[in-house]
XYZ file of C-alpha atoms in Angstrom:
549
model
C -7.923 8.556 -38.372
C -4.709 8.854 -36.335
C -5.411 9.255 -33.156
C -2.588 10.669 -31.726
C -1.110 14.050 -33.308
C 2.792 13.516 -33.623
C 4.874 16.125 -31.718
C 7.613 17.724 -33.959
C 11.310 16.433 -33.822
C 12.754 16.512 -30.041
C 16.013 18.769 -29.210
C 19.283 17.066 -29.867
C 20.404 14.888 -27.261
C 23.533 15.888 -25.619
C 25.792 13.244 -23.386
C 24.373 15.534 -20.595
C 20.761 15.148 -21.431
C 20.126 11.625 -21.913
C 16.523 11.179 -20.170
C 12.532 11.366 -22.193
C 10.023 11.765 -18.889
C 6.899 11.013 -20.858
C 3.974 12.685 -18.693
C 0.277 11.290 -19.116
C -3.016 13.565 -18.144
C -6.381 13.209 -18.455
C -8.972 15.703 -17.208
C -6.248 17.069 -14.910
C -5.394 20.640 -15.212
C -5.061 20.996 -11.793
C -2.204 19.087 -11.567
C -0.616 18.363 -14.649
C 1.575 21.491 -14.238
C 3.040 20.271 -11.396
C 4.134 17.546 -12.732
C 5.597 18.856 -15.838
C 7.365 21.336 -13.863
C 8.550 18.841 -11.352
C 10.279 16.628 -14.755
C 11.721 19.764 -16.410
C 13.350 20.917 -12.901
C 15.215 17.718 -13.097
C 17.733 19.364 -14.691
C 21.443 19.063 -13.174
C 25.118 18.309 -14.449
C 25.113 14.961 -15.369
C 22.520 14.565 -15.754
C 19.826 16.751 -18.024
C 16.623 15.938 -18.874
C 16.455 16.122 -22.891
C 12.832 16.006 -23.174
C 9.642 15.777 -21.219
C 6.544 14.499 -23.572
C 3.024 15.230 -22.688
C 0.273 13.412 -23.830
C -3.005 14.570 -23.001
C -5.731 11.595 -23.670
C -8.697 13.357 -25.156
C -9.204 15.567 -21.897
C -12.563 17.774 -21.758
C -11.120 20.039 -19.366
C -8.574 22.565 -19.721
C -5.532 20.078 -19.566
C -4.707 20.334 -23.302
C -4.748 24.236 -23.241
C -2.287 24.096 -20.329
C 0.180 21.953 -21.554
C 0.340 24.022 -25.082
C 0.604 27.213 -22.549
C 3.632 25.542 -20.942
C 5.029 24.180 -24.157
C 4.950 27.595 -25.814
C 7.369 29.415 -22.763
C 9.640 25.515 -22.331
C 11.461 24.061 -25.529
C 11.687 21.025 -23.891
C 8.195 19.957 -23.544
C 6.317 18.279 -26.185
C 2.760 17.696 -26.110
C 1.141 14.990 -28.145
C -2.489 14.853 -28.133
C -5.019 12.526 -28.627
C -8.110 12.407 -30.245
C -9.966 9.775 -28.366
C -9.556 8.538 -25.203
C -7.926 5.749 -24.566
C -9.607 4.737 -21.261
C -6.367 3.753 -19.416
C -2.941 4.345 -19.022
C -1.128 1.916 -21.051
C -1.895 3.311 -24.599
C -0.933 7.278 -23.897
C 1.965 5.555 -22.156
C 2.892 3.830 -25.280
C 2.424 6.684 -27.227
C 5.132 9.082 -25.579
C 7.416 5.903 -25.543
C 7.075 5.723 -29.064
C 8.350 9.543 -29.790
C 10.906 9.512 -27.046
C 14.445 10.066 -28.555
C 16.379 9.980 -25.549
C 18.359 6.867 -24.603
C 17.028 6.281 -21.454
C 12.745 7.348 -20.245
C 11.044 7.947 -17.451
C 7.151 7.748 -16.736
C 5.149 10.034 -14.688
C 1.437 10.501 -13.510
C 0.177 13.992 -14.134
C -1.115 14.386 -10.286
C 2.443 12.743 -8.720
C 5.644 14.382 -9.067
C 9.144 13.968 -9.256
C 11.526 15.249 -6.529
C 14.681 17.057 -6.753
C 17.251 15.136 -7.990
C 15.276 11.594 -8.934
C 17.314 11.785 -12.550
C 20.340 12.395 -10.940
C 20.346 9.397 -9.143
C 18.375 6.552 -11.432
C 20.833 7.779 -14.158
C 23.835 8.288 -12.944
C 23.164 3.819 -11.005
C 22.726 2.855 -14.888
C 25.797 4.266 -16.015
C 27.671 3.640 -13.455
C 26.829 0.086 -13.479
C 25.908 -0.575 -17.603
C 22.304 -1.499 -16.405
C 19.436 -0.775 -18.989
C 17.060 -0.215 -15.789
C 17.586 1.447 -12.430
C 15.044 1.710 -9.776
C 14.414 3.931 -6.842
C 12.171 4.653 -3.786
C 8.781 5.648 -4.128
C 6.316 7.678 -1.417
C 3.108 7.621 -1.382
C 1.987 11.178 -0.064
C -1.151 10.942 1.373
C -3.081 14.551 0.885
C -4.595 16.681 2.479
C -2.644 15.221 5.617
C 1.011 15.475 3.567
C 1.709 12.354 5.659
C 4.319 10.288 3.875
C 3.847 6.445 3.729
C 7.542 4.972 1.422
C 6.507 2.568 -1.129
C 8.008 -1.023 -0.386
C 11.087 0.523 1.736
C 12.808 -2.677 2.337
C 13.677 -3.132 -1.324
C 15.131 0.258 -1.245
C 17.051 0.405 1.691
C 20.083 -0.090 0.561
C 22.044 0.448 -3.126
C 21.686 -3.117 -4.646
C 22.671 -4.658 -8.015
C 20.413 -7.624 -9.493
C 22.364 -9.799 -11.748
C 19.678 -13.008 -12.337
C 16.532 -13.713 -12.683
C 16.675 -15.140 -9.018
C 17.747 -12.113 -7.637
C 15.467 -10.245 -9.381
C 12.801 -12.116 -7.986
C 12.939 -10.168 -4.846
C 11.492 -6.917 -6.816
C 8.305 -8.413 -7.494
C 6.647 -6.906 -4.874
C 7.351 -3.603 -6.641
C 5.133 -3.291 -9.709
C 5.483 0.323 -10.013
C 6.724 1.804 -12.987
C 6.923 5.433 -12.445
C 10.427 4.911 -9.986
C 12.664 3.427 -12.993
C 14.708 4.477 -14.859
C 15.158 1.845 -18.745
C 17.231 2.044 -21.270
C 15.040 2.829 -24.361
C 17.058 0.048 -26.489
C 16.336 -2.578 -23.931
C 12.410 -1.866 -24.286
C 12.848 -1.833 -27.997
C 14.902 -4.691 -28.021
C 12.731 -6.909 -25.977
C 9.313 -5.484 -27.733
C 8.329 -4.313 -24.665
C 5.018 -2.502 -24.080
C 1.891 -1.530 -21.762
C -1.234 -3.216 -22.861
C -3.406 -0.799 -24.718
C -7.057 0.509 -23.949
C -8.671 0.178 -20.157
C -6.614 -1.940 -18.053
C -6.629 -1.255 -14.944
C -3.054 -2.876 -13.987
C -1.378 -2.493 -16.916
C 2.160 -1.679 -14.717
C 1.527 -5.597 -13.964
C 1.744 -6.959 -17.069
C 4.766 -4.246 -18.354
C 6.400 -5.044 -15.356
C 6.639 -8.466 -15.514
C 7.915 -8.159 -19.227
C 10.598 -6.188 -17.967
C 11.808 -8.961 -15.365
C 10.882 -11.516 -18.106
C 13.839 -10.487 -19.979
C 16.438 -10.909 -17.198
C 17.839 -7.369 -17.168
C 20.913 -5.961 -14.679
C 18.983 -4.049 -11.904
C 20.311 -1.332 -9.988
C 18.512 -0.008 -6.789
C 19.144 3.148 -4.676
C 17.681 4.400 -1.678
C 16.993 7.752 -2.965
C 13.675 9.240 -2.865
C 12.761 9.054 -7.210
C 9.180 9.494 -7.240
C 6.298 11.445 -4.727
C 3.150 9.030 -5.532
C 0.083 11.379 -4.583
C -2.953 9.823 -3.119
C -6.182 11.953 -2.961
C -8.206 9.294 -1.282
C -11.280 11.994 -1.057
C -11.060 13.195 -4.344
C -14.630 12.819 -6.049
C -13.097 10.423 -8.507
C -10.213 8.106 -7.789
C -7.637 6.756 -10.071
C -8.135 3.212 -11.593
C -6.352 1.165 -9.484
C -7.522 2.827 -6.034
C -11.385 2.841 -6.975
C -11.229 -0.666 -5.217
C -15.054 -0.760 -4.492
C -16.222 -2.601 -7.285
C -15.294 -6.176 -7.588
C -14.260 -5.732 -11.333
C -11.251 -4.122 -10.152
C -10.634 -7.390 -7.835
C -11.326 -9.059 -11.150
C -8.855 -6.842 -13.053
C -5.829 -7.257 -10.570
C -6.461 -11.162 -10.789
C -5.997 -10.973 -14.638
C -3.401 -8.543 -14.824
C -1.208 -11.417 -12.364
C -2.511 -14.348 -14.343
C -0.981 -12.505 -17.473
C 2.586 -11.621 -15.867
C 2.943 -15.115 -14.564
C 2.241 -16.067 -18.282
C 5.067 -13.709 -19.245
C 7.269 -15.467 -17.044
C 6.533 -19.390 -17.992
C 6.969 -17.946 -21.769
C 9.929 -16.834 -21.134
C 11.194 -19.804 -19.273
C 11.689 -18.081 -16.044
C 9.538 -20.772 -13.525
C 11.003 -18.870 -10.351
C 9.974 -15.985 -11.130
C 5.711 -17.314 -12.090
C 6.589 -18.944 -8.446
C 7.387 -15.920 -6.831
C 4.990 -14.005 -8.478
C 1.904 -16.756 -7.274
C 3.518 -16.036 -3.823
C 4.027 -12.142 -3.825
C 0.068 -12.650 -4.535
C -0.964 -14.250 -1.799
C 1.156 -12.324 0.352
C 0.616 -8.204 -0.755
C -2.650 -8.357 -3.263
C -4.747 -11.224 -1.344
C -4.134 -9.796 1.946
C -4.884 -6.067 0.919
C -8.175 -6.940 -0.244
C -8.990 -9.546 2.626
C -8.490 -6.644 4.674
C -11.198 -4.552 3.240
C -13.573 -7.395 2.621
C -15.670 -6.996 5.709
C -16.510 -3.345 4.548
C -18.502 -4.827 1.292
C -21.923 -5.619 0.541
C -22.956 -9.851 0.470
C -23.205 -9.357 -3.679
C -19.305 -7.940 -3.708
C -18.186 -10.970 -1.287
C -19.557 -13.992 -3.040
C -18.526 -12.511 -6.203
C -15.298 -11.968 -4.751
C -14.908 -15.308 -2.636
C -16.245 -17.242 -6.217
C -13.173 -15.243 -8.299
C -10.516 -16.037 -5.321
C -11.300 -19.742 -5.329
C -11.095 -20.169 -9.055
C -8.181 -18.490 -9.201
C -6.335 -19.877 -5.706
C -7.326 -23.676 -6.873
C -4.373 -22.910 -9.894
C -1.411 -22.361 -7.469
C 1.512 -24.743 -7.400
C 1.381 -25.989 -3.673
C 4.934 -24.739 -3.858
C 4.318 -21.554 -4.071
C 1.868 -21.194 -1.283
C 3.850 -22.726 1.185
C 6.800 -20.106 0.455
C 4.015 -16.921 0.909
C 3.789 -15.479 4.748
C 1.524 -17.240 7.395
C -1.173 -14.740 6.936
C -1.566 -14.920 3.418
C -0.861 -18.647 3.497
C -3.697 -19.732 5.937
C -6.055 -16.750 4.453
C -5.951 -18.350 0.700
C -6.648 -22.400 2.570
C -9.645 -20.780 4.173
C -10.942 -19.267 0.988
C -10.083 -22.779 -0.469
C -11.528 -24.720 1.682
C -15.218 -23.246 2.210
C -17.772 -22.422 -0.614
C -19.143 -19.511 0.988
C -17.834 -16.102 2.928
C -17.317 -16.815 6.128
C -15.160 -15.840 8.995
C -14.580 -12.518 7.930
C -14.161 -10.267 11.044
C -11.255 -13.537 11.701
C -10.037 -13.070 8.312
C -9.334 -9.002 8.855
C -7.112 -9.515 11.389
C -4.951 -12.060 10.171
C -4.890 -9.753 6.574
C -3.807 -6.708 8.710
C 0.007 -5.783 9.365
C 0.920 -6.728 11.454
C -0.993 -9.681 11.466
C -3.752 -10.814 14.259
C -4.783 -14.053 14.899
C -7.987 -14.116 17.045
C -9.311 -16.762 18.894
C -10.854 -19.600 18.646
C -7.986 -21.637 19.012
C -8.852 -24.994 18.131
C -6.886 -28.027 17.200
C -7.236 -31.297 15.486
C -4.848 -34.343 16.554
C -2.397 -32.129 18.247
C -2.222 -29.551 15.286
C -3.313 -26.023 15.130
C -6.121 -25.529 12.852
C -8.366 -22.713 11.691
C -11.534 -23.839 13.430
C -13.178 -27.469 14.318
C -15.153 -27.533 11.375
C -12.290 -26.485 8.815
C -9.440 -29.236 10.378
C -7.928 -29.057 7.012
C -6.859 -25.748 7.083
C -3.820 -26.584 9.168
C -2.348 -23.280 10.552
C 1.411 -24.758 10.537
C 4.816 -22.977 11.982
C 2.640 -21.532 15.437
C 4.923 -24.438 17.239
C 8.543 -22.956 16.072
C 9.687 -19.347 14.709
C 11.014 -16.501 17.123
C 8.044 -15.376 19.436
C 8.142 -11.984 17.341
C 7.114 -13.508 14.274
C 3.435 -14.489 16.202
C 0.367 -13.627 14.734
C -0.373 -12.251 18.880
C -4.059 -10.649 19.808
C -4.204 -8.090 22.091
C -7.849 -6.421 22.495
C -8.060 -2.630 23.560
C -11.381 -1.599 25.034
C -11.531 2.171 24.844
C -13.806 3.518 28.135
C -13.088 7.122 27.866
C -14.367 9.186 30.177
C -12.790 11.494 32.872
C -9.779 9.068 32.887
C -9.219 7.921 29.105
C -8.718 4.603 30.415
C -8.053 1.484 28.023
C -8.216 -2.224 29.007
C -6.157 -4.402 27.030
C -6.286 -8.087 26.651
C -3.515 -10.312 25.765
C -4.555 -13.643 24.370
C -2.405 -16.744 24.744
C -2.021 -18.709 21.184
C -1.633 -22.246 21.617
C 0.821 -22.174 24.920
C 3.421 -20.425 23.179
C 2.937 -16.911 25.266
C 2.515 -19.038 28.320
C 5.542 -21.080 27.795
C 7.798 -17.246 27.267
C 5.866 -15.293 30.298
C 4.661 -11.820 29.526
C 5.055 -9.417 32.081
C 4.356 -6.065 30.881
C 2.862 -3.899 28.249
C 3.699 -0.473 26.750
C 0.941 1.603 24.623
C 2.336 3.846 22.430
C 0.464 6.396 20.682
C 2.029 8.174 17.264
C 0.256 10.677 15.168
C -0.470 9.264 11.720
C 0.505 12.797 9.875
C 4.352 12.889 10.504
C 4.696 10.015 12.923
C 5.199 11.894 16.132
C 5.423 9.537 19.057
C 3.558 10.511 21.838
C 3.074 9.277 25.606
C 3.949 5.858 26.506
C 2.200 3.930 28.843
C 3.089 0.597 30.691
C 1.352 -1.647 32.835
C 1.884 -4.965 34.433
C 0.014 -7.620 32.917
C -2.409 -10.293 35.285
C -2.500 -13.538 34.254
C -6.737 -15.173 33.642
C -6.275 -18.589 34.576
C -9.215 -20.941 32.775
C -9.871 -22.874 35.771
C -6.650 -24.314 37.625
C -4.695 -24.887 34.354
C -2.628 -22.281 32.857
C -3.645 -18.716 32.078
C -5.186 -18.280 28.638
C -5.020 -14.297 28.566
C -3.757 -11.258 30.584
C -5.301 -8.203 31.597
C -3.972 -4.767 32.081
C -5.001 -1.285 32.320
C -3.762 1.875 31.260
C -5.016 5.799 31.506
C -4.080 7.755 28.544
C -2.633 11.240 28.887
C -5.101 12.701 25.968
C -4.163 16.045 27.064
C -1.053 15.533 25.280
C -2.406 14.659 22.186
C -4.261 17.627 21.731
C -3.079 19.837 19.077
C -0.915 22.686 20.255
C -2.426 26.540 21.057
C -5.789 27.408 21.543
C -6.964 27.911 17.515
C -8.763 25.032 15.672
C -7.887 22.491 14.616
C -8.934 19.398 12.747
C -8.962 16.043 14.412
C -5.318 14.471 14.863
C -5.022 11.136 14.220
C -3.024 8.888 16.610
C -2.167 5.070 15.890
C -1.980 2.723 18.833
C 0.411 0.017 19.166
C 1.730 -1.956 22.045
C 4.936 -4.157 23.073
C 4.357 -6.932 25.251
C 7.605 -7.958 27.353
C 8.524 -10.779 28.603
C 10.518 -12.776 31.524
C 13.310 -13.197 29.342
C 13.186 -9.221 28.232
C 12.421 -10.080 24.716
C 9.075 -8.296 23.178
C 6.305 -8.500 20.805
C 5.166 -5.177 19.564
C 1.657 -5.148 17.309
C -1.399 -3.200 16.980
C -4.216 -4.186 19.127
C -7.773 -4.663 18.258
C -10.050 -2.316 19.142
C -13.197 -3.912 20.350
C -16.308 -3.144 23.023
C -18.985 -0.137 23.096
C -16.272 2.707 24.272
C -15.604 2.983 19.746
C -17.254 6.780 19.338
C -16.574 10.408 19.994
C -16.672 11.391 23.032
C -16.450 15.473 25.016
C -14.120 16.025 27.669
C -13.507 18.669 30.094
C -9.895 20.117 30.154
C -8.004 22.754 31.904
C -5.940 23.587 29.202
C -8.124 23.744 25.962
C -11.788 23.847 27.536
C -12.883 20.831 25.939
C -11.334 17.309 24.465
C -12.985 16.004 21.649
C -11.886 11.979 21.389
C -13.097 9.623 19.292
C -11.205 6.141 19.851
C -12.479 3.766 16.326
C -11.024 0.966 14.683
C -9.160 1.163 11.275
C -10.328 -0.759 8.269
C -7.679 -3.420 9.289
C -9.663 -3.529 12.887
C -6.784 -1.621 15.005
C -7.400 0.730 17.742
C -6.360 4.664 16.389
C -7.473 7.822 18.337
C -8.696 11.160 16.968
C -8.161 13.818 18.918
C -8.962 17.812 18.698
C -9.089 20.223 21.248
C -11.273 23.414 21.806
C -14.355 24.746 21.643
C -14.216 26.138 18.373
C -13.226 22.770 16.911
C -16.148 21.477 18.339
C -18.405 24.219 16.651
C -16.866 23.523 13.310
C -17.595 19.181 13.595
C -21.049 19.802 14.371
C -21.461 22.606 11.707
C -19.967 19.900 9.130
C -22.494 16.898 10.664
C -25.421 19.217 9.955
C -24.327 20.130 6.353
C -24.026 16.499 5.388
């Protein structure tokens, strides 16, 4: 049985209307208009979208019936669909790749969309340049809030043209597929493909067959692609259901397989820079989270990390970032979980590095009983670069006050002599900065030697942070982060740890709204945020939602 029903023949292409956005959906009539709408408004001179393909993967829901409504009012759209489901994205991908007719395609997510002008300007890099792929920023949109996070921004900053495979080595870090733009002959030409059925990473492994083949690159900074994550939606997509160690277990196969792609190929600096994008995005994001899991899901996931860590060219984990560097040697070097509230904070960005700070012979190591994990380059490097610890002890009361604790790290803070601190607060929805506060830091001397930490003390304006008017509102949240100056009026700036029994919600009087509701609480990284609503109202509706759940 075929199971996928062939769409008829596709309009004629048109120098004007070069592009096949192939849309996947499953279960999603919610969304999937959206996105269908959001590909066929792509159309501008120049560049003209030829043909947006729909493939609907078996859905039970009324996804099928809305992409035939569409199709019947839009010549453009063509809706393939399937009679079993494929149980990941690769195969439905596949499918609308293999009835595109335009000469370049697109790929989009049926609950993402594209914005205005994305075709315009991955199409008209390729031409402009000959290059059979073009690629372009990516936001992650994170809803309700509408708070927009970009997508690896420092690869898109700028327009950029890869030539080699060693230039190309730099877009590793961007395994996205949905924000490029390829020439269909190149795929063809290079037999290039998702992996069929469930797999959970499959933009890995198509990815990496992409770069395998040493293609021209073109960036621009545009904004190509609105990447929508639902984080409370009942079910969440494949690769953010994170929760299970499988999925640890799927990202670590999807990577073994590109880094295949690349020693088949022949292209050795890209598997290296592949072994150390690993250590420093994937190992790092799930280091961060490990704390959060139950014993079963860490030994599990500290058995798979080992295995696969003990395979890495020593090469390539000297080139990865001190964090992820010194995270994989710990992993490596102990048969069991351990250190894990440590670990956190040297997996968060920025990175933390908490104390103990022990040495062995003169170097700076992990901890006394690991002096082979040798935590190399704290000696040299600009003072910016540090992995500094500053601890924030919410004790919110009538004052808001927060006590903040800079630790020394191996003489290095001593040597540069911090003077001050600024806390800056900036709501996580759109980034507003709010009050600044800055206080003089004390030195704590450890006996007569030198001082090993400074103290200082700030009272937070939470008044301000309240949301504006008198009407509820939901909580805001606010990040914290500070800047620690020095003699020489150079500065660190980090997020500090939140830490002591002040973490909870707390009532305060205020003039201006009644009441304060604050609730200071660390993130899953283990930095200090705020959440703040004002009102008495708002308080109504928080304890009408604790006594529902």
């Amino acid at each position: 049985m075929n199971e996928a029903h062939e769409p008829p023949p596709g309009p004629a292409i048109t120098p004007s209307a070069q592009v096949s956005i192939v849309i996947i959906a499953f279960n999603d009539a919610v969304h999937v208009g959206d996105a269908v709408r959001s590909a066929l408004a792509q159309e501008t001179p120049g560049a003209a979208v030829a043909e947006v393909i729909a493939v609907n993967d078996a859905s039970t829901d009324g996804t099928g019936a809305t992409l035939d409504a569409l199709a019947r009012t839009e010549p453009r759209l063509r809706v393939i669909h399937r009679d079993e489901n494929s149980g990941g994205c690769g195969t439905p991908r596949n499918d609308g790749l293999r009835a595109a007719t335009g000469r370049f395609v697109m790929f989009l997510d049926s609950d993402d969309v594209l914005p205005p002008g994305a075709v315009r300007a991955l199409l008209g890099a390729a031409l402009v340049h000959d290059a059979p792929v073009a690629a372009g920023a990516c936001v992650r949109r994170e809803l309700p809030a509408h708070r927009d996070v970009p997508w690896q921004p420092e690869l898109y900053a700028e327009p950029a043209v890869y030539d080699s495979p060693e230039a190309i080595a730099a877009l590793l870090r961007d395994t996205l597929c949905v924000n490029k733009l390829y020439e269909r002959s190149f795929l063809v030409k290079h037999d290039i493909s998702f992996p069929d059925g469930r797999y959970t990473y499959e933009d890995f492994v198509f990815t990496a067959q992409v770069l395998a083949a040493a293609p021209r690159i073109v960036t621009v900074p545009d904004s190509v692609y609105i990447w929508h994550v639902r984080r409370s939606a009942a079910k969440q997509s494949i690769s953010l259901d994170r929760k299970d160690v499988a999925n640890w277990q799927a990202r670590i196969e999807a990577h073994r397989a590109s880094v295949r792609i690349f020693l088949e190929a022949g292209q050795q600096a890209l598997a290296d820079a592949a072994a150390t994008k690993f250590l420093d995005h994937d190992l790092r994001m799930y280091v961060r989270e490990l704390h959060t899991r139950s014993a079963d899901y860490r030994a599990e996931w500290w058995r798979l990390t080992r295995e696969y860590l003990a395979g890495f060219d020593e090469a390539a984990v000297r080139a990865a970032g001190a964090p992820g560097r010194w995270a994989a040697r710990v992993v490596l070097a102990s048969p069991a979980p351990r250190d894990l509230d440590r670990l956190t904070q040297l997996a968060a960005r920025p990175a933390r590095l908490l104390p103990p700070y022990a040495e062995a012979e003169g170097r700076a190591v992990w901890s006394a009983d690991l002096p082979g994990v040798e935590l190399e380059g704290l000696d040299a490097g600009p003072l910016s670069r540090l992995p500094v610890t500053v601890d924030a002890e919410p004790a919110v009361g009538t004052r808001g006050a927060l006590r903040l604790r800079l630790h020394d790290l191996y003489g290095r803070l001593a040597a540069a002599g911090p003077e001050s601190i600024d806390v800056e607060l900036r709501r996580r929805r759109d980034d507003r900065r709010g009050p600044v506060h800055t206080a003089a830091l004390t030195p704590v001397p450890a006996g007569s030697g030198p001082a090993v930490c400074w103290t200082a003390e700030v009272i937070l304006d939470i008044a301000a942070l309240a949301a504006p008017g008198s009407g509820p509102a939901d909580p805001e949240a606010w990040d914290v982060t500070v800047r620690i100056g020095f003699a020489d009026g150079s500065g660190i700036r980090t997020a500090p740890r939140a830490v002591g029994p002040g973490l909870g919600r707390r009532v305060l009087p205020s003039r201006q709204h009644a009441v304060l509701l604050v609730q200071p609480y660390a993130t899953t990284g283990g930095a200090l945020a705020l959440r703040v609503a004002a009102g008495l109202r708002s308080l109504w509706r928080i304890a009408a939602r604790r006594l529902r759940r």
